[in-house]
């Protein structure tokens, strides 16, 4: 049989968008695999060029008379590129999609745009003058000017992007100060020095606490002893995790290794960046969403060329082509944004562990509320555990009040604010302290519950909440179970059974009605649509321009407001009852984070959690700040139901323009997947298929979505299922008059579709 290989040529020089087909010579048959490096004749002169195999097929898509043959296999590694290709191969195998998609994920797009200018902002005034101007701006309450001047007085100069981005100072403010001759903006020649200060700011060397010291020593001792590993560093906010990251990074850099620091985009705050800049100066660089493709490419070139030692960024920073990575740090390891939402849907945690294995590097995962995955693996001995138990910043843990909304209804309070919350809000307004109110609306929360007794309509098979589907039926988005919409509560018979419908705007209106003088800022998808508006709202709140910040969960993450002493969670049930097995975990994390927002300053904080299910373990353990207790109960549920991390779960997602065709194909695919169910296996070891079901939001942009799940304790079996379905689909699509249908895979999904 003749076989063909798709080969992409010289990846560092071309855009990765097309592969060329070559015939595989007999002697290489069976030896060649996707991801391998080969030499091929290229172009009219048949110049030998190096290329990478992206796929192997039996179908010739090129003129068979003109097709050329692969010359040879390039044995052994080829440096950085080889790592990248192997990583892409692993991503493709573990998460699905094509090799080209995996390569596009892993390799930076070539720089096709003109180099962008890089600018910096400098203080033009002497120190005395600067301080006196700062005082004047403070008196005039010019918050943005104050922020900029204060930083410039301490740093001398700052990258322009940092000023307008993380420091939240608008170009107009900079121009204003420029007009006064207080600051100047200079254009940098290249991207070489995104940060360089005139006078080095001496960061006073902190003496590490005993726990911090132990963590650093453990990781370095293992590394130096030739036994690098993956570590789970659990420590509450303020326990000194970032300090440990910086120390570890410094140790690695002193050994000539490079360091990747992963941070969720939302937590890439100015303060965090500055701490790294102070330690690594122009040997550190940042990747974030505000960089253009060209700028990202520049960063990768600098990394490849040994110009930088440390890169900080969201999950894609993993793909920066360092020659020899010593350490990968992953802060807020539990964050859902570490999972890619487009194919290949890779998770940065597992990908980091694989990448580290290629480089012989260590991985440190940090979190106050580790994901179930990380804790589970740590307990199984796959990860090594490190703890930071004390808060170094002082400040006491906030006091948490759980309010039972069923009681409120019984007492005749139909307001969305409980009496406790109203009382504390009034108190803060009187004292001139700030409050935050949030509803944790995320994804699709179409669940139905009883406001009298708290009963939630659940799927009898999957133990997740049912969701309203087109207003008529209740549907399980895992298995497709359906039941008519309830009119009366099946538990207590009351008519107060309904979907949940409080929005941020409604909260703002009710709050204004309750306290006419209150100054409110609102932050949600509506008010943050414009560029930078997210930052502006936070800056305004930090500057004391409002008493209350009302918003979705985006307000509880990664921001520090010392004057906030009250946090109200208006409906904890919104995240508790999304039809998703991670609902409890997410609620626990959100509530713990929200509680952490209150009382950062000298004043103690209070938290009010309003809920219809005050006895739910996610809520009781969050109120007690008891991670261990939560984990123990949650893992029982995961084990009983066969959900990750106790088992693995592959979501097979079908996107179709026709509802009927999509549903039909979903059924065919389920039957196909059924071939992998081995009835001879004991129940606990057997592959389980759940669904198909219409997706939570069944139709988006006129595309109908269906999903089914395959569960197995063995990840590799799920890869087999995925490969089988992919092959079947290719076959099916080559048939006559096939409708346009797109198939996607999501392993251990973070969200229900
Ligand atoms: P986390 O990342 O866990 O929230 P950080 O590393 O940001 O914690 O530390 C919290 C605060 O404590 C920071 O202001 C930091 O400067 C300070 N800090 C950290 N380690 C020490 C230490 N060993 N001695 C004194 N202060 C420290
Ligand atoms: Zn009821
Ligand atoms: Zn179900």
XYZ file of C-alpha atoms and ligand atoms in Angstrom:
782
model
C 0.000 0.000 0.000
C 1.236 3.477 -0.896
C 1.128 5.985 1.885
C 1.493 9.715 1.876
C 2.699 12.198 4.410
C 1.708 15.824 4.816
C 4.797 17.831 5.572
C 5.198 21.432 6.627
C 8.468 23.015 5.664
C 10.866 25.059 7.738
C 8.461 26.139 10.359
C 10.518 29.005 11.658
C 10.403 30.833 8.357
C 7.006 30.246 6.875
C 3.579 30.884 8.155
C 2.216 27.618 9.413
C -0.819 27.330 7.252
C -0.256 24.686 4.681
C 1.306 21.302 4.361
C 2.778 19.718 1.232
C 2.144 16.111 0.386
C 4.971 13.625 -0.191
C 5.081 9.918 -0.883
C 6.568 7.786 1.871
C 9.347 5.535 0.552
C 9.003 1.849 1.324
C 11.890 1.790 3.777
C 10.219 4.457 5.946
C 6.777 2.856 5.975
C 5.726 2.121 9.526
C 8.558 4.197 10.917
C 7.170 7.616 10.203
C 4.801 9.330 12.602
C 3.185 12.720 12.795
C 5.603 15.139 14.450
C 8.777 13.609 13.030
C 11.374 15.649 11.254
C 12.254 14.718 7.637
C 14.204 16.092 4.694
C 12.285 16.584 1.459
C 13.072 17.982 -1.992
C 11.441 21.361 -2.283
C 10.677 23.773 -5.078
C 11.760 23.643 -8.705
C 15.405 23.000 -7.885
C 14.449 20.212 -5.496
C 16.600 21.795 -2.806
C 16.637 19.574 0.260
C 14.715 21.236 3.056
C 13.815 20.153 6.507
C 10.154 19.657 7.318
C 7.805 18.106 9.843
C 5.265 15.405 9.222
C 1.829 16.598 10.239
C -0.259 13.699 9.043
C -0.098 10.327 7.316
C -2.826 9.217 4.910
C -3.542 6.721 2.196
C -5.221 9.261 0.007
C -3.278 11.265 -2.512
C -4.600 14.791 -2.759
C -1.974 15.869 -5.282
C -1.235 14.898 -8.882
C 0.215 11.359 -8.442
C 2.634 11.866 -11.349
C 4.166 14.944 -9.820
C 4.318 13.902 -6.205
C 7.815 13.684 -4.756
C 9.231 11.319 -2.238
C 10.504 11.982 1.263
C 14.309 11.766 1.265
C 15.137 10.865 4.792
C 14.237 10.855 8.424
C 16.239 13.311 10.530
C 17.238 11.331 13.574
C 17.460 12.709 17.086
C 16.489 16.101 18.332
C 16.817 19.349 16.490
C 16.834 21.723 19.453
C 14.065 24.065 20.480
C 11.998 23.315 17.432
C 11.972 19.647 18.198
C 10.462 20.362 21.614
C 7.776 22.489 20.002
C 6.899 19.824 17.486
C 6.799 17.104 20.090
C 4.598 19.309 22.222
C 2.254 19.860 19.279
C 2.179 16.125 18.630
C 1.315 15.454 22.250
C -1.416 18.126 22.243
C -2.948 16.686 19.123
C -2.905 13.187 20.561
C -4.257 14.203 23.959
C -6.881 16.753 22.939
C -7.857 16.079 19.329
C -7.952 18.323 16.271
C -5.478 18.319 13.405
C -1.700 18.556 13.546
C -1.886 21.915 11.782
C -4.207 23.214 14.498
C -1.815 21.942 17.143
C 1.167 23.513 15.400
C -0.636 26.824 15.061
C -1.262 26.712 18.784
C 2.333 25.942 19.651
C 4.227 28.025 17.103
C 3.944 31.783 17.066
C 2.620 33.293 13.864
C 5.404 34.802 11.835
C 5.827 38.503 12.129
C 4.164 39.906 9.063
C 3.224 43.291 10.415
C 5.641 46.136 10.671
C 7.409 46.391 13.998
C 5.445 48.488 16.407
C 7.137 51.315 18.229
C 7.685 50.830 21.892
C 7.364 53.790 24.138
C 8.184 54.640 27.691
C 7.026 57.363 30.038
C 9.609 59.284 32.052
C 9.442 61.887 34.773
C 10.816 65.226 33.529
C 10.723 66.964 36.875
C 13.247 66.804 39.683
C 12.285 64.854 42.752
C 11.211 67.885 44.821
C 9.070 69.307 42.037
C 7.601 65.899 41.379
C 6.591 65.464 44.991
C 5.027 68.891 45.142
C 3.038 68.227 41.954
C 1.931 64.906 43.418
C 0.651 66.750 46.492
C -1.260 69.195 44.330
C -2.881 66.399 42.303
C -3.838 64.631 45.522
C -5.582 67.754 46.769
C -7.452 68.084 43.480
C -8.373 64.381 43.682
C -6.864 63.681 40.249
C -6.576 59.966 40.886
C -4.979 58.925 37.597
C -2.316 61.645 37.781
C -1.594 60.632 41.356
C -1.104 56.990 40.346
C 1.241 57.855 37.516
C 3.328 60.399 39.426
C 3.666 58.160 42.437
C 4.992 55.283 40.340
C 7.292 57.514 38.308
C 8.749 58.974 41.491
C 9.642 55.506 42.644
C 10.537 53.877 39.313
C 11.943 56.779 37.264
C 10.422 55.448 34.063
C 7.778 52.963 32.990
C 6.816 51.155 29.782
C 3.970 53.016 28.063
C 1.860 49.854 27.811
C 2.178 49.295 31.521
C 1.013 52.838 32.239
C -2.045 52.739 29.985
C -2.748 49.082 30.679
C -2.218 47.820 34.150
C -1.764 51.209 35.800
C -4.997 52.360 34.184
C -3.838 55.830 33.189
C -5.375 57.049 29.934
C -3.331 58.593 27.087
C -5.236 61.858 27.693
C -3.893 62.029 31.252
C -0.361 61.407 30.001
C -0.781 64.133 27.380
C -2.044 66.499 30.068
C 1.064 65.955 32.189
C 3.231 66.154 29.078
C 1.675 69.550 28.283
C 2.702 70.753 31.757
C 6.240 69.547 31.185
C 5.943 67.071 34.043
C 6.508 63.889 32.044
C 7.839 62.959 28.630
C 7.284 60.010 26.335
C 10.219 58.447 24.526
C 10.210 55.941 21.718
C 12.340 52.866 22.301
C 14.558 51.690 19.489
C 13.633 48.046 19.801
C 11.807 45.763 22.124
C 15.016 44.937 23.892
C 14.341 46.923 27.007
C 10.674 47.120 27.833
C 11.680 48.253 31.304
C 14.859 49.954 32.273
C 15.235 52.319 35.123
C 17.725 55.125 35.404
C 18.516 54.455 39.009
C 18.075 50.857 40.087
C 15.364 50.641 42.677
C 16.767 48.578 45.482
C 14.140 46.055 46.359
C 14.793 45.303 49.992
C 15.592 41.635 50.249
C 12.940 39.931 52.359
C 13.912 37.217 54.748
C 11.765 34.278 53.784
C 9.495 32.813 56.419
C 10.266 29.268 57.516
C 7.509 27.863 55.314
C 8.611 29.865 52.292
C 12.210 28.821 52.800
C 11.202 25.168 53.100
C 9.203 25.351 49.869
C 12.059 26.924 47.919
C 14.604 24.481 49.326
C 12.489 21.444 48.573
C 11.988 22.347 44.917
C 15.631 23.261 44.365
C 16.995 20.270 46.234
C 14.911 17.909 44.103
C 15.938 19.745 40.952
C 19.621 19.774 41.771
C 19.422 16.125 42.742
C 18.143 15.268 39.277
C 14.589 14.609 40.463
C 12.449 17.513 39.253
C 8.741 17.168 39.927
C 5.356 18.813 39.946
C 4.489 20.624 43.174
C 1.175 21.861 44.489
C 1.754 24.974 46.575
C -1.347 25.681 48.642
C -1.465 28.978 50.441
C -4.139 31.596 51.046
C -3.846 35.020 49.440
C -1.165 37.001 51.182
C 0.693 33.929 52.403
C 3.701 34.761 50.234
C 3.284 32.548 47.156
C 4.468 35.198 44.707
C 7.574 35.714 46.818
C 8.267 31.972 46.568
C 7.798 32.108 42.781
C 10.281 34.950 42.474
C 12.874 33.225 44.654
C 12.545 29.964 42.715
C 12.792 31.809 39.422
C 15.948 33.505 40.586
C 17.495 30.193 41.625
C 16.723 28.698 38.224
C 18.034 31.689 36.311
C 21.262 31.540 38.312
C 21.619 27.974 37.031
C 21.293 29.176 33.462
C 17.711 27.943 33.043
C 14.615 29.796 31.839
C 11.342 30.232 33.661
C 7.744 30.400 32.428
C 5.275 32.126 34.754
C 1.622 31.479 33.946
C -0.926 33.864 35.368
C -4.619 34.139 34.466
C -5.028 37.209 32.286
C -7.305 38.836 34.826
C -4.717 38.511 37.602
C -1.878 39.994 35.540
C -1.934 43.053 37.707
C 0.461 45.934 37.667
C 1.756 45.102 41.132
C 2.617 41.516 40.199
C 4.408 42.560 37.018
C 6.391 45.209 38.812
C 7.642 42.683 41.350
C 9.038 40.532 38.555
C 10.464 43.539 36.730
C 12.274 44.538 39.893
C 13.893 41.154 40.188
C 14.727 40.469 36.559
C 14.873 43.889 34.892
C 15.085 43.605 31.134
C 15.567 39.830 31.338
C 11.813 39.421 31.894
C 9.045 39.941 29.371
C 5.291 39.783 29.321
C 2.853 38.226 26.910
C -0.716 39.368 27.126
C -3.780 39.944 25.061
C -2.910 43.556 24.294
C 0.165 42.518 22.274
C -0.233 42.146 18.531
C 0.742 38.912 16.780
C 3.920 40.637 15.629
C 4.851 41.686 19.137
C 4.225 38.182 20.424
C 6.491 36.853 17.723
C 9.177 39.315 18.805
C 8.977 38.016 22.352
C 9.423 34.475 21.109
C 12.452 35.503 19.074
C 13.980 37.160 22.111
C 13.372 33.999 24.114
C 14.873 31.790 21.437
C 17.887 34.065 21.180
C 18.581 33.974 24.914
C 17.740 37.637 25.494
C 15.265 36.918 28.269
C 15.140 34.439 31.128
C 11.600 34.843 32.368
C 8.314 35.163 30.532
C 5.029 36.022 32.230
C 1.719 35.479 30.552
C -1.527 33.534 30.199
C -1.612 29.899 29.071
C -0.074 30.614 25.645
C 3.172 31.687 27.364
C 3.860 27.953 27.617
C 4.789 28.004 23.959
C 7.585 30.521 24.195
C 10.560 28.687 22.671
C 13.105 28.755 25.480
C 16.174 26.556 24.899
C 16.204 25.001 28.364
C 13.289 25.581 30.691
C 14.047 24.895 34.360
C 10.742 25.839 35.928
C 7.123 26.424 35.011
C 5.091 28.358 37.582
C 1.326 28.387 37.403
C -0.434 30.842 39.665
C -4.148 30.443 40.481
C -3.878 26.955 39.091
C -7.643 26.344 39.526
C -8.696 29.093 37.095
C -10.907 27.939 34.231
C -9.083 30.232 31.807
C -6.180 27.767 31.765
C -8.289 25.591 29.512
C -8.359 26.582 25.866
C -11.843 27.044 24.491
C -10.930 26.459 20.874
C -9.528 23.331 19.264
C -7.181 21.927 20.431
C -8.844 22.352 23.819
C -5.724 21.807 25.877
C -5.340 22.435 29.581
C -2.258 24.440 30.545
C -1.677 22.328 33.674
C -1.246 18.989 31.921
C 0.525 20.632 29.005
C 2.975 22.282 31.409
C 3.702 18.954 33.080
C 4.392 17.362 29.693
C 6.553 20.256 28.530
C 8.497 20.092 31.786
C 9.153 16.399 31.196
C 10.759 17.255 27.850
C 13.053 19.832 29.456
C 13.663 18.059 32.738
C 12.020 21.033 34.449
C 9.994 21.447 37.632
C 6.398 22.667 37.762
C 4.929 24.598 40.682
C 1.141 24.979 40.810
C -0.035 27.621 43.252
C -3.509 28.284 44.607
C -5.489 29.152 47.714
C -8.223 26.802 46.539
C -6.561 24.157 44.366
C -8.619 22.465 41.686
C -9.993 19.036 42.505
C -7.629 17.692 39.845
C -4.504 19.082 41.472
C -5.474 18.025 44.988
C -6.470 14.562 43.825
C -3.179 14.042 42.057
C -1.232 15.409 44.997
C -2.969 12.904 47.242
C -2.130 10.105 44.840
C 1.511 11.107 45.045
C 1.759 12.369 41.461
C 2.357 15.896 42.718
C 4.409 16.875 45.746
C 2.685 19.124 48.267
C 3.922 22.390 49.744
C 1.974 24.540 52.190
C 1.977 28.171 53.232
C -0.422 28.423 56.142
C 0.096 31.937 57.487
C -0.905 35.272 56.090
C 2.115 37.585 56.047
C 0.169 40.759 55.410
C -1.666 40.753 58.698
C -5.380 41.477 58.554
C -7.752 38.958 60.033
C -9.946 36.502 58.189
C -13.335 38.041 57.463
C -16.458 37.086 59.337
C -18.948 35.262 57.099
C -22.733 35.330 57.602
C -24.770 32.803 55.659
C -28.315 34.066 55.161
C -31.106 31.596 54.464
C -33.292 33.205 51.811
C -36.143 30.789 52.556
C -36.319 32.337 56.028
C -36.356 35.822 54.535
C -39.361 34.881 52.410
C -41.084 33.401 55.456
C -40.495 36.620 57.352
C -42.097 38.561 54.516
C -38.911 40.043 53.052
C -39.220 39.768 49.274
C -36.375 42.146 48.541
C -33.249 40.812 46.844
C -31.309 42.132 49.859
C -31.600 40.200 53.091
C -32.144 42.142 56.293
C -28.599 41.398 57.416
C -27.158 42.746 54.183
C -29.320 45.882 54.339
C -28.197 46.522 57.894
C -24.486 46.133 57.074
C -24.761 48.211 53.892
C -26.313 51.065 55.867
C -23.531 50.774 58.417
C -20.792 51.003 55.746
C -22.436 53.971 54.047
C -22.511 55.750 57.361
C -18.845 54.986 58.043
C -17.764 55.945 54.539
C -16.405 52.453 53.823
C -16.851 50.600 50.559
C -18.853 47.481 49.719
C -18.976 45.033 46.842
C -22.112 43.187 45.772
C -21.911 40.410 43.286
C -24.017 37.837 41.585
C -22.005 34.932 40.335
C -23.793 34.573 37.054
C -21.652 32.518 34.788
C -22.252 30.454 31.725
C -25.725 29.143 31.452
C -27.693 29.124 34.683
C -31.191 28.223 33.577
C -31.974 26.090 36.619
C -35.318 26.024 38.403
C -35.649 26.107 42.157
C -38.201 26.647 44.888
C -37.943 29.908 46.767
C -39.966 28.527 49.648
C -37.977 25.380 50.428
C -34.824 25.646 48.296
C -35.503 22.477 46.301
C -33.608 22.375 42.995
C -34.828 20.319 40.043
C -32.072 17.795 39.298
C -31.350 15.026 36.819
C -32.045 11.649 38.462
C -29.167 10.071 36.510
C -26.415 12.678 36.590
C -26.983 14.527 39.871
C -26.627 17.927 38.209
C -29.313 20.614 37.924
C -31.787 20.525 35.074
C -31.950 23.574 32.846
C -34.900 25.255 31.198
C -34.871 24.595 27.503
C -36.738 27.100 25.360
C -38.893 27.908 28.342
C -40.967 24.737 28.122
C -39.041 21.714 29.279
C -36.354 20.925 31.775
C -33.377 19.181 30.249
C -30.192 17.561 31.571
C -27.318 18.784 29.456
C -25.290 15.679 30.120
C -27.647 12.819 29.318
C -30.583 14.539 27.625
C -33.152 13.502 30.267
C -36.283 15.644 29.947
C -39.247 16.483 32.100
C -42.023 19.076 31.779
C -41.516 22.403 33.513
C -42.791 22.187 37.090
C -45.635 24.472 38.199
C -45.609 23.408 41.817
C -42.633 22.426 43.914
C -42.405 18.595 44.029
C -40.992 18.875 47.540
C -43.248 21.334 49.399
C -46.020 22.017 46.899
C -45.508 25.776 46.873
C -45.951 27.805 43.705
C -42.750 29.778 44.293
C -40.891 27.582 41.871
C -39.205 29.399 39.043
C -36.043 30.195 37.174
C -33.609 32.670 38.641
C -33.770 36.088 37.099
C -31.766 38.724 38.927
C -29.416 40.811 36.854
C -26.785 43.350 37.830
C -28.819 46.211 36.451
C -31.797 45.212 38.553
C -29.568 45.081 41.640
C -28.269 48.546 40.901
C -31.807 49.922 40.592
C -33.025 48.268 43.790
C -29.997 49.440 45.694
C -30.487 53.019 44.529
C -34.121 52.853 45.582
C -33.139 51.558 49.003
C -30.372 54.128 49.595
C -31.067 57.176 47.399
C -27.736 58.847 48.221
C -25.537 55.820 47.453
C -22.950 56.158 44.682
C -22.857 52.958 42.610
C -20.533 51.609 39.955
C -21.649 48.627 37.925
C -19.353 46.160 36.222
C -20.731 43.466 33.958
C -20.629 42.397 30.329
C -22.698 45.481 29.389
C -20.597 48.129 31.070
C -17.247 46.616 30.073
C -17.858 46.319 26.369
C -15.665 49.281 25.470
C -11.905 48.851 25.478
C -10.305 49.665 28.842
C -13.686 50.223 30.495
C -12.970 47.268 32.782
C -9.829 48.974 34.080
C -11.500 52.355 34.315
C -14.317 51.094 36.511
C -11.858 49.407 38.860
C -9.674 52.515 38.970
C -12.660 54.719 39.750
C -13.724 52.389 42.540
C -10.190 52.238 43.931
C -10.126 56.044 43.902
C -13.225 56.121 46.092
C -15.560 57.446 43.423
C -18.315 55.072 44.520
C -19.577 53.470 47.716
C -20.682 50.207 46.184
C -19.383 48.189 43.260
C -22.074 45.941 41.819
C -21.081 43.271 39.360
C -20.684 39.750 38.140
C -17.914 37.457 39.358
C -15.394 39.509 37.392
C -15.258 41.890 40.358
C -13.998 39.318 42.851
C -10.876 38.268 41.031
C -7.428 39.676 41.394
C -8.149 43.165 42.689
C -7.187 44.636 45.977
C -9.338 47.359 47.510
C -8.191 48.160 51.048
C -11.283 50.245 51.820
C -13.733 47.421 51.096
C -15.029 45.975 54.353
C -18.235 44.336 53.154
C -18.850 41.826 50.404
C -22.352 40.607 49.598
C -22.962 37.486 47.531
C -26.549 37.989 46.423
C -27.341 34.502 45.186
C -24.763 31.850 45.842
C -27.149 29.397 44.202
C -26.494 30.834 40.767
C -23.191 29.044 40.560
C -24.230 26.158 42.761
C -26.973 25.014 40.453
C -25.615 25.365 36.956
C -26.091 22.006 35.268
C -22.452 21.048 35.590
C -20.517 18.683 37.844
C -18.053 21.447 38.721
C -20.786 23.661 40.182
C -19.890 22.903 43.802
C -16.180 23.403 43.250
C -16.690 26.672 41.452
C -19.020 27.962 44.140
C -16.537 27.078 46.856
C -13.750 28.885 44.984
C -15.860 31.947 44.239
C -17.096 32.297 47.791
C -13.605 31.854 49.198
C -12.273 34.479 46.797
C -15.155 36.835 47.522
C -14.534 36.500 51.248
C -10.885 37.305 50.589
C -11.939 40.663 49.102
C -13.259 41.938 52.390
C -10.919 43.324 54.995
C -7.650 43.632 53.097
C -6.830 46.824 54.912
C -6.673 47.521 58.611
C -10.452 47.293 59.130
C -11.847 43.781 59.607
C -14.134 42.519 56.857
C -17.591 40.979 56.778
C -19.218 38.827 54.141
C -22.886 38.063 53.603
C -23.682 34.971 51.551
C -27.361 34.765 50.545
C -28.590 31.333 49.547
C -31.542 28.958 49.395
C -29.253 26.047 50.259
C -27.382 27.205 53.367
C -26.661 23.616 54.363
C -24.900 22.749 51.076
C -21.343 21.641 51.803
C -19.818 24.048 49.273
C -21.385 26.918 51.199
C -20.742 25.710 54.740
C -17.102 24.911 54.043
C -16.531 28.187 52.219
C -18.046 30.080 55.149
C -15.666 28.227 57.484
C -12.757 28.696 55.025
C -12.246 24.950 55.239
C -10.654 23.666 52.025
C -9.926 20.214 53.393
C -13.526 19.634 54.470
C -14.789 20.723 51.094
C -12.384 18.483 49.219
C -13.376 15.403 51.194
C -17.082 15.786 50.409
C -16.601 16.813 46.816
C -14.316 13.915 45.945
C -16.927 11.457 47.219
C -19.445 12.913 44.793
C -16.965 12.779 41.901
C -16.077 9.190 42.690
C -19.652 8.080 43.047
C -20.706 9.669 39.748
C -17.518 8.901 37.816
C -16.727 12.559 37.181
C -13.186 13.967 36.869
C -10.753 13.770 38.538
C -11.999 10.368 39.756
C -12.533 9.416 36.111
C -12.016 11.167 32.795
C -14.722 12.578 30.606
C -14.639 13.295 26.902
C -17.235 15.727 25.575
C -18.036 15.127 21.932
C -19.538 18.313 20.554
C -21.491 18.489 17.329
C -22.103 21.809 15.566
C -24.666 21.688 12.774
C -26.549 24.184 10.648
C -29.573 21.890 10.615
C -31.103 20.753 13.872
C -32.350 17.530 12.372
C -29.033 16.607 10.736
C -27.110 17.459 13.900
C -29.384 15.308 16.048
C -29.134 12.431 13.597
C -25.362 12.586 13.444
C -25.142 12.791 17.236
C -27.114 9.542 17.456
C -24.841 7.895 14.857
C -21.739 8.981 16.717
C -23.109 7.697 20.012
C -23.659 4.323 18.360
C -20.153 4.417 16.996
C -18.716 5.253 20.407
C -20.741 2.343 21.758
C -18.293 -0.031 20.055
C -15.813 0.858 22.757
C -18.085 -0.251 25.581
C -16.984 -3.701 26.619
C -19.791 -5.449 28.498
C -17.316 -8.079 29.670
C -15.587 -5.440 31.795
C -16.738 -5.009 35.389
C -18.999 -1.981 35.761
C -16.374 0.159 37.486
C -13.928 -0.285 34.586
C -16.400 0.029 31.771
C -16.577 2.915 29.328
C -19.828 4.816 29.889
C -21.654 6.893 27.315
C -23.977 9.664 28.473
C -26.336 11.458 26.102
C -26.689 12.820 23.483
C -28.281 16.035 24.675
C -28.921 19.433 23.173
C -26.337 21.920 24.434
C -27.139 24.377 27.257
C -27.526 27.146 24.773
C -28.790 24.880 22.029
C -28.405 27.339 19.204
C -25.843 30.079 18.695
C -25.594 32.124 15.498
C -27.969 29.716 13.794
C -25.746 26.756 14.575
C -27.367 23.964 16.557
C -25.201 22.256 19.100
C -25.398 18.741 20.484
C -23.164 16.995 22.905
C -22.561 13.592 24.407
C -20.053 12.382 26.943
C -17.823 9.359 27.190
C -16.535 8.535 30.655
C -13.676 6.230 31.500
C -11.123 5.905 34.283
C -8.442 5.449 31.668
C -7.590 8.584 29.676
C -5.896 6.540 26.956
C -9.116 4.721 26.218
C -10.799 8.057 25.648
C -8.039 8.921 23.188
C -8.870 5.688 21.347
C -12.527 6.683 21.240
C -11.602 10.130 19.960
C -9.348 8.701 17.237
C -12.045 6.253 16.238
C -14.717 8.934 16.004
C -12.392 11.237 14.066
C -11.682 8.514 11.530
C -15.348 7.597 11.289
C -16.273 11.230 10.749
C -13.740 11.664 7.936
C -15.253 8.629 6.252
C -18.787 9.878 6.766
C -18.011 13.332 5.439
C -16.601 11.936 2.227
C -20.045 10.477 1.433
C -22.470 12.190 -0.993
C -24.326 15.413 -0.091
C -23.191 15.606 3.510
C -24.476 18.576 5.487
C -21.989 20.985 7.017
C -21.236 19.549 10.450
C -18.317 20.283 12.698
C -17.110 17.869 15.355
C -15.070 18.989 18.358
C -13.594 17.229 21.356
C -13.196 18.516 24.861
C -11.382 16.322 27.393
C -12.326 16.822 31.039
C -14.348 19.900 30.072
C -14.363 22.945 32.329
C -17.747 24.095 31.077
C -20.883 22.424 29.836
C -21.587 23.250 26.250
P 0.480 35.675 47.671
O 1.103 35.601 46.317
O 0.373 34.344 48.351
O -0.796 36.436 47.717
P 2.633 37.523 48.234
O 3.882 36.857 47.825
O 2.058 38.552 47.318
O 1.512 36.458 48.617
O 2.892 38.156 49.667
C 1.915 38.943 50.317
C 2.588 40.153 50.913
O 3.543 39.733 51.886
C 3.333 40.984 49.907
O 3.123 42.345 50.217
C 4.777 40.605 50.102
O 5.621 41.673 49.782
C 4.819 40.255 51.569
N 5.800 39.208 51.846
C 5.941 38.036 51.194
N 6.927 37.304 51.723
C 7.446 38.043 52.740
C 8.480 37.828 53.691
N 9.212 36.705 53.693
N 8.726 38.804 54.587
C 7.990 39.922 54.588
N 7.003 40.195 53.740
C 6.702 39.266 52.815
Zn -40.455 23.845 47.665
Zn -28.670 13.559 33.196
